[in-house]
Short mmCIF file of C-alpha atoms in Angstrom, two decimals:
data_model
loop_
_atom_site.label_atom_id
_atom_site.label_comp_id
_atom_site.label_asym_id
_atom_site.label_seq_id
_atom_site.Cartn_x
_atom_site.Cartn_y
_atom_site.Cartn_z
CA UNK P 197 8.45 1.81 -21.21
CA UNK P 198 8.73 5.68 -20.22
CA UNK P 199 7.80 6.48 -16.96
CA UNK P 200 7.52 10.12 -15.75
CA UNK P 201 9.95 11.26 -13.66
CA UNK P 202 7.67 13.80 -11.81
CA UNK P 203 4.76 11.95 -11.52
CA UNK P 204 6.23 9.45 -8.57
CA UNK P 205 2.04 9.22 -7.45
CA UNK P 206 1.71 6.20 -10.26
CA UNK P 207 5.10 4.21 -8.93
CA UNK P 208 4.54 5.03 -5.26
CA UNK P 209 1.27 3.41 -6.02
CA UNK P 210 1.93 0.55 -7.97
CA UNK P 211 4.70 -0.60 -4.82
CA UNK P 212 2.01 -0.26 -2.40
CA UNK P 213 -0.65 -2.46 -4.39
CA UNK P 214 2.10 -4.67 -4.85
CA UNK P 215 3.30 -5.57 -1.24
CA UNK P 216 -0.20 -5.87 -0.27
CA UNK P 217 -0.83 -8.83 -2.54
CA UNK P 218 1.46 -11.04 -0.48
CA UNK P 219 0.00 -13.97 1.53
CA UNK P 220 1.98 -12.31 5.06
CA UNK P 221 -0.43 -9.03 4.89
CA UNK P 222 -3.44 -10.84 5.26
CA UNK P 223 -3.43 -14.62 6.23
CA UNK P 224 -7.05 -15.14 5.56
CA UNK P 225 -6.73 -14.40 2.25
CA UNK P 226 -3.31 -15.76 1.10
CA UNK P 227 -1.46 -15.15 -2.18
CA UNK P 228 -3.36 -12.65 -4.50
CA UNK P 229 -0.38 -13.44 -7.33
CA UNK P 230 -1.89 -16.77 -7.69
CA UNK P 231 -0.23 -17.17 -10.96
CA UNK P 232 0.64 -15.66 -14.60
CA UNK P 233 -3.20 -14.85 -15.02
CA UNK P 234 -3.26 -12.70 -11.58
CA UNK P 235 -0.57 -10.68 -12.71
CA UNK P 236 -1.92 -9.98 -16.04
CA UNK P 237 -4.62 -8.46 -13.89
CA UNK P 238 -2.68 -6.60 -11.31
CA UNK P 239 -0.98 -4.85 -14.32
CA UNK P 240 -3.80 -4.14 -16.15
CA UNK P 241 -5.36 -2.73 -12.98
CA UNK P 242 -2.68 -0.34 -12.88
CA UNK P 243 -2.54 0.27 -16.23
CA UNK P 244 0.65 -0.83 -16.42
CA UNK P 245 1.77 -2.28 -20.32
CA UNK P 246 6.02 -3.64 -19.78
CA UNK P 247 7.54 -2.92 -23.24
CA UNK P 248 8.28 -6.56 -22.49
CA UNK P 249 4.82 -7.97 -22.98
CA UNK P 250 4.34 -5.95 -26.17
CA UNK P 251 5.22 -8.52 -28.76
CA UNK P 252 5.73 -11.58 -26.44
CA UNK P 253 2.27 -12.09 -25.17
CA UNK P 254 0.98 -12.53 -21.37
CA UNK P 255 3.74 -12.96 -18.46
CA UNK P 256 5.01 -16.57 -17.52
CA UNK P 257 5.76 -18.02 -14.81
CA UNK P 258 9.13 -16.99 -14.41
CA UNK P 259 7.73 -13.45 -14.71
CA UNK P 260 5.39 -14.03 -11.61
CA UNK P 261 8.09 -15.52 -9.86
CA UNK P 262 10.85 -12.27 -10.38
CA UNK P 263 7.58 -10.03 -9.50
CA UNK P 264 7.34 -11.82 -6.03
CA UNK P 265 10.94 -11.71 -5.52
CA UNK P 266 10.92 -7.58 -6.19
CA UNK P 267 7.57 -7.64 -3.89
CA UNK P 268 9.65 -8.64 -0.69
CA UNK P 269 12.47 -5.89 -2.03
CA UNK P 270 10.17 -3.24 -2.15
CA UNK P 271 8.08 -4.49 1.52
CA UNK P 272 11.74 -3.80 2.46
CA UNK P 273 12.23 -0.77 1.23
CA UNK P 274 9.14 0.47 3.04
CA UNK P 275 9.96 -0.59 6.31
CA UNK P 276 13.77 0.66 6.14
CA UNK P 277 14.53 3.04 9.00
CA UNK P 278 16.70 4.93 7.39
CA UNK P 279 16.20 7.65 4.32
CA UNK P 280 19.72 6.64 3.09
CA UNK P 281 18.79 2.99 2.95
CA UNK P 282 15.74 3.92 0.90
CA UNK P 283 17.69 6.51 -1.78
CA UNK P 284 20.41 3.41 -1.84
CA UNK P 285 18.17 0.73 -2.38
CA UNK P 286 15.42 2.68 -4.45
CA UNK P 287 18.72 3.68 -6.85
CA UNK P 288 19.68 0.53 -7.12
CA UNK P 289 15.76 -0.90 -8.77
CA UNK P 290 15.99 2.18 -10.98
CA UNK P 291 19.32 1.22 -12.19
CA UNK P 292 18.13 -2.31 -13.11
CA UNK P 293 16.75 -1.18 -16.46
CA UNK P 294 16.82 2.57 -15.90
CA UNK P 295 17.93 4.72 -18.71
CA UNK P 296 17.68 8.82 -17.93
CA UNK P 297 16.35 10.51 -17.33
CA UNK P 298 15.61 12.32 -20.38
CA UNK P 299 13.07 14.81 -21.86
CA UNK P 300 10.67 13.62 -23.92
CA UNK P 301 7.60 15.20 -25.15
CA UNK P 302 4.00 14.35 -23.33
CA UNK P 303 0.59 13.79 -24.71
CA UNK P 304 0.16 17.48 -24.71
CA UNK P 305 3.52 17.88 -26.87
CA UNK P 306 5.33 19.35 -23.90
CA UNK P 307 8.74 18.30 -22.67
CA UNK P 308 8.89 16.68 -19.88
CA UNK P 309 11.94 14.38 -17.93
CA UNK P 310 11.26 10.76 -18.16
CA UNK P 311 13.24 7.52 -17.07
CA UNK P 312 12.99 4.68 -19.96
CA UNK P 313 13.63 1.33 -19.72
CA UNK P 314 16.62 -0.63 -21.62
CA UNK P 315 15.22 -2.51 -24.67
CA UNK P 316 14.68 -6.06 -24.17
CA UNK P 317 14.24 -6.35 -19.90
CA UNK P 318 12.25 -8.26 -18.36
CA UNK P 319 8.64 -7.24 -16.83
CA UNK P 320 9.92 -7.19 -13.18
CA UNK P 321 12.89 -4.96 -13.91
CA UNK P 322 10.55 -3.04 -15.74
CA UNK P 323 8.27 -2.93 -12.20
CA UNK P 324 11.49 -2.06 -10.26
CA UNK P 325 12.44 0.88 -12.28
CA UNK P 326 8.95 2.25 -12.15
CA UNK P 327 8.25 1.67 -8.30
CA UNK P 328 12.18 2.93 -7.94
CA UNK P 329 11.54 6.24 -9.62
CA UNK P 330 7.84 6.58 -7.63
CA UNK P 331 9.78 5.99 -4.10
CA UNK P 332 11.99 8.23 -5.21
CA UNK P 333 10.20 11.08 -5.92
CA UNK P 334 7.98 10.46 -2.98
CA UNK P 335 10.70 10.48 -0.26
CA UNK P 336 11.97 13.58 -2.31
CA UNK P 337 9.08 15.69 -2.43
CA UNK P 338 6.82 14.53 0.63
CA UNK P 339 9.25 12.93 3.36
CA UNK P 340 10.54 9.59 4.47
CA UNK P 341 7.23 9.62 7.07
CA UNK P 342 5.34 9.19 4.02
CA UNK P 343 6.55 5.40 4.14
CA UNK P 344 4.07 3.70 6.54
CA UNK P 345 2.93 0.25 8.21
CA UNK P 346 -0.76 0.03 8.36
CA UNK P 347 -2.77 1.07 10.99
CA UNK P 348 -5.07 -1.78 11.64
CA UNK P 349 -3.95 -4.70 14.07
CA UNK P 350 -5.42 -7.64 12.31
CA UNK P 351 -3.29 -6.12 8.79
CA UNK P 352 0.44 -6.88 8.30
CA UNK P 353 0.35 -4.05 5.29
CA UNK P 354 2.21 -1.28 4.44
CA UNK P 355 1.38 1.61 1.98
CA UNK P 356 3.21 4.98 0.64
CA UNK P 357 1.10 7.74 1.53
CA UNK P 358 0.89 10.34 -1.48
CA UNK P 359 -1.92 12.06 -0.48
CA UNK P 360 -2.23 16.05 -0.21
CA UNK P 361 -3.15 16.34 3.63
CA UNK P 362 -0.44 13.00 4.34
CA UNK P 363 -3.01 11.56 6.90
CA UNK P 364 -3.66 7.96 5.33
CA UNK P 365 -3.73 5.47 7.90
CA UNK P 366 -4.20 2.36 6.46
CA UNK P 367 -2.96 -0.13 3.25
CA UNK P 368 -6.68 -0.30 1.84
CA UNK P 369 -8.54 2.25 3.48
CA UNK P 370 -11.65 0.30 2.11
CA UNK P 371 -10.97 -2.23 4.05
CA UNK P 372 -8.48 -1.90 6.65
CA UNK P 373 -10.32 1.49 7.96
CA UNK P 374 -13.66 -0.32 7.41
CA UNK P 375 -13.41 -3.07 9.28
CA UNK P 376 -11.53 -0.93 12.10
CA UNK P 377 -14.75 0.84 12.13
CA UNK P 378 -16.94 -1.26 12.19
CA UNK P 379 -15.46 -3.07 15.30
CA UNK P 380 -15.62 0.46 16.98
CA UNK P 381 -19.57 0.44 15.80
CA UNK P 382 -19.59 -3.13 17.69
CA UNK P 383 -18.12 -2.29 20.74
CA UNK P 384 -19.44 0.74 21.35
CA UNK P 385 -23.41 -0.48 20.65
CA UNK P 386 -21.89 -3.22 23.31
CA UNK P 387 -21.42 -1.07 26.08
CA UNK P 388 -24.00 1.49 25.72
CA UNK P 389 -26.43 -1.53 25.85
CA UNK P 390 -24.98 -2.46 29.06
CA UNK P 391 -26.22 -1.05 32.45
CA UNK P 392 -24.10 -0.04 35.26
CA UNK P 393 -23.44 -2.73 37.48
CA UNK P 394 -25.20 -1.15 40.32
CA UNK P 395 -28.69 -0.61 37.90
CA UNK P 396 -28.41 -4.53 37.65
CA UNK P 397 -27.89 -5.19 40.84
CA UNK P 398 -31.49 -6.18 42.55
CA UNK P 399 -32.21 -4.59 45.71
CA UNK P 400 -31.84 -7.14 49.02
CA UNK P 401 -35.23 -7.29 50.04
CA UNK P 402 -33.94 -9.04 53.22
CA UNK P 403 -32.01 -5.90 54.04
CA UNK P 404 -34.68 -3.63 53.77
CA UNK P 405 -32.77 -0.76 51.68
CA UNK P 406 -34.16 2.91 53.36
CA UNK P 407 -37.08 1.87 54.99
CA UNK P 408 -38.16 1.83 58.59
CA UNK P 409 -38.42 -1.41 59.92
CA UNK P 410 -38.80 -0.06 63.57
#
């Protein structure tokens, strides 16, 4: 597999999608990688093809297994504090497989530098040198900032933020930010349907309010 070592949008990506399938971002739902079959998905998805499931068919379940292992590495990764615990331990996934980078020529015939994998790796090596190179590049050109927990409160997710403006706030904005704001809607219809305590408050006919009882 080539991946494109200026294009770190598709790896950054991929390692957000990735952490957020585990059963600790969102309890309700559980495990997304339910098994071999899910991850066939979650690559195709992504339009991802490993060199390694070219000629030997779908992954197994030792696949799925590595794949969760290199989840909690990169959920790791995210949350590091530092920038030189990211380089160090984004490095070290490239190196897994990584060979490059080298120039090779694109769709358009043009050189361009690209990491490949080693001949022969397995699919989550092949993952960890993609979502390597993407972190890379992302802490490189954007910033370290760009690494981000998600803003909801009921979400344990985290997400690199490759956007142009760098104002994502949430794992899956179509969901996260959607059920944030829908809450708002909630509350908000809540309390302007509420009167002020003293507009519910019935008057004391025994006291008389402003009128003249002399």
């Amino acid at each position: 597999m080539k991946i494109s070592f200026s294009d770190y949008k598709v790896g950054a990506g991929v390692a957000t999608d990735l952490v957020n399938t585990s059963p600790v971002v969102r309890t309700n739902l559980g495990e997304i990688l339910t098994g071999p079959a899910a991850l066939t998905r979650f690559l195709a998805e992504h339009d991802v093809h490993p060199d390694a499931l070219a000629a030997g068919g779908p992954p197994d379940e030792a696949d799925l297994e590595e794949v969760r292992a290199l989840r909690g590495e990169i959920r790791a990764i995210l949350a590091a504090d530092a920038e030189e615990q990211v380089v160090e331990a984004a490095s070290a996934l490239v190196g897994r497989a990584g060979i490059g980078p080298s120039l090779y020529r694109d769709a358009e015939n043009r050189w361009q530098w690209y990491v490949a994998t080693s001949p022969d790796t397995s699919v989550a090596d092949e993952l960890a040198v993609l979502m390597g190179t993407g972190l890379l590049g992302t802490l490189r050109t954007l910033s370290h900032d760009r690494f981000r927990r998600c803003a909801s409160p009921v979400c344990e997710g985290m997400f690199v933020d490759t956007s142009k403006a760098g104002r994502r706030r949430y794992c899956m904005p179509e969901v996260c930010g959607n059920r944030l704001n829908v809450a708002s809607h909630r509350a908000r219809r809540l309390g302007s349907g509420r009167r002020p305590e003293s507009a519910r408050r019935r008057p004391d006919s025994r006291r008389g309010g402003d009128t003249d009882s002399g």
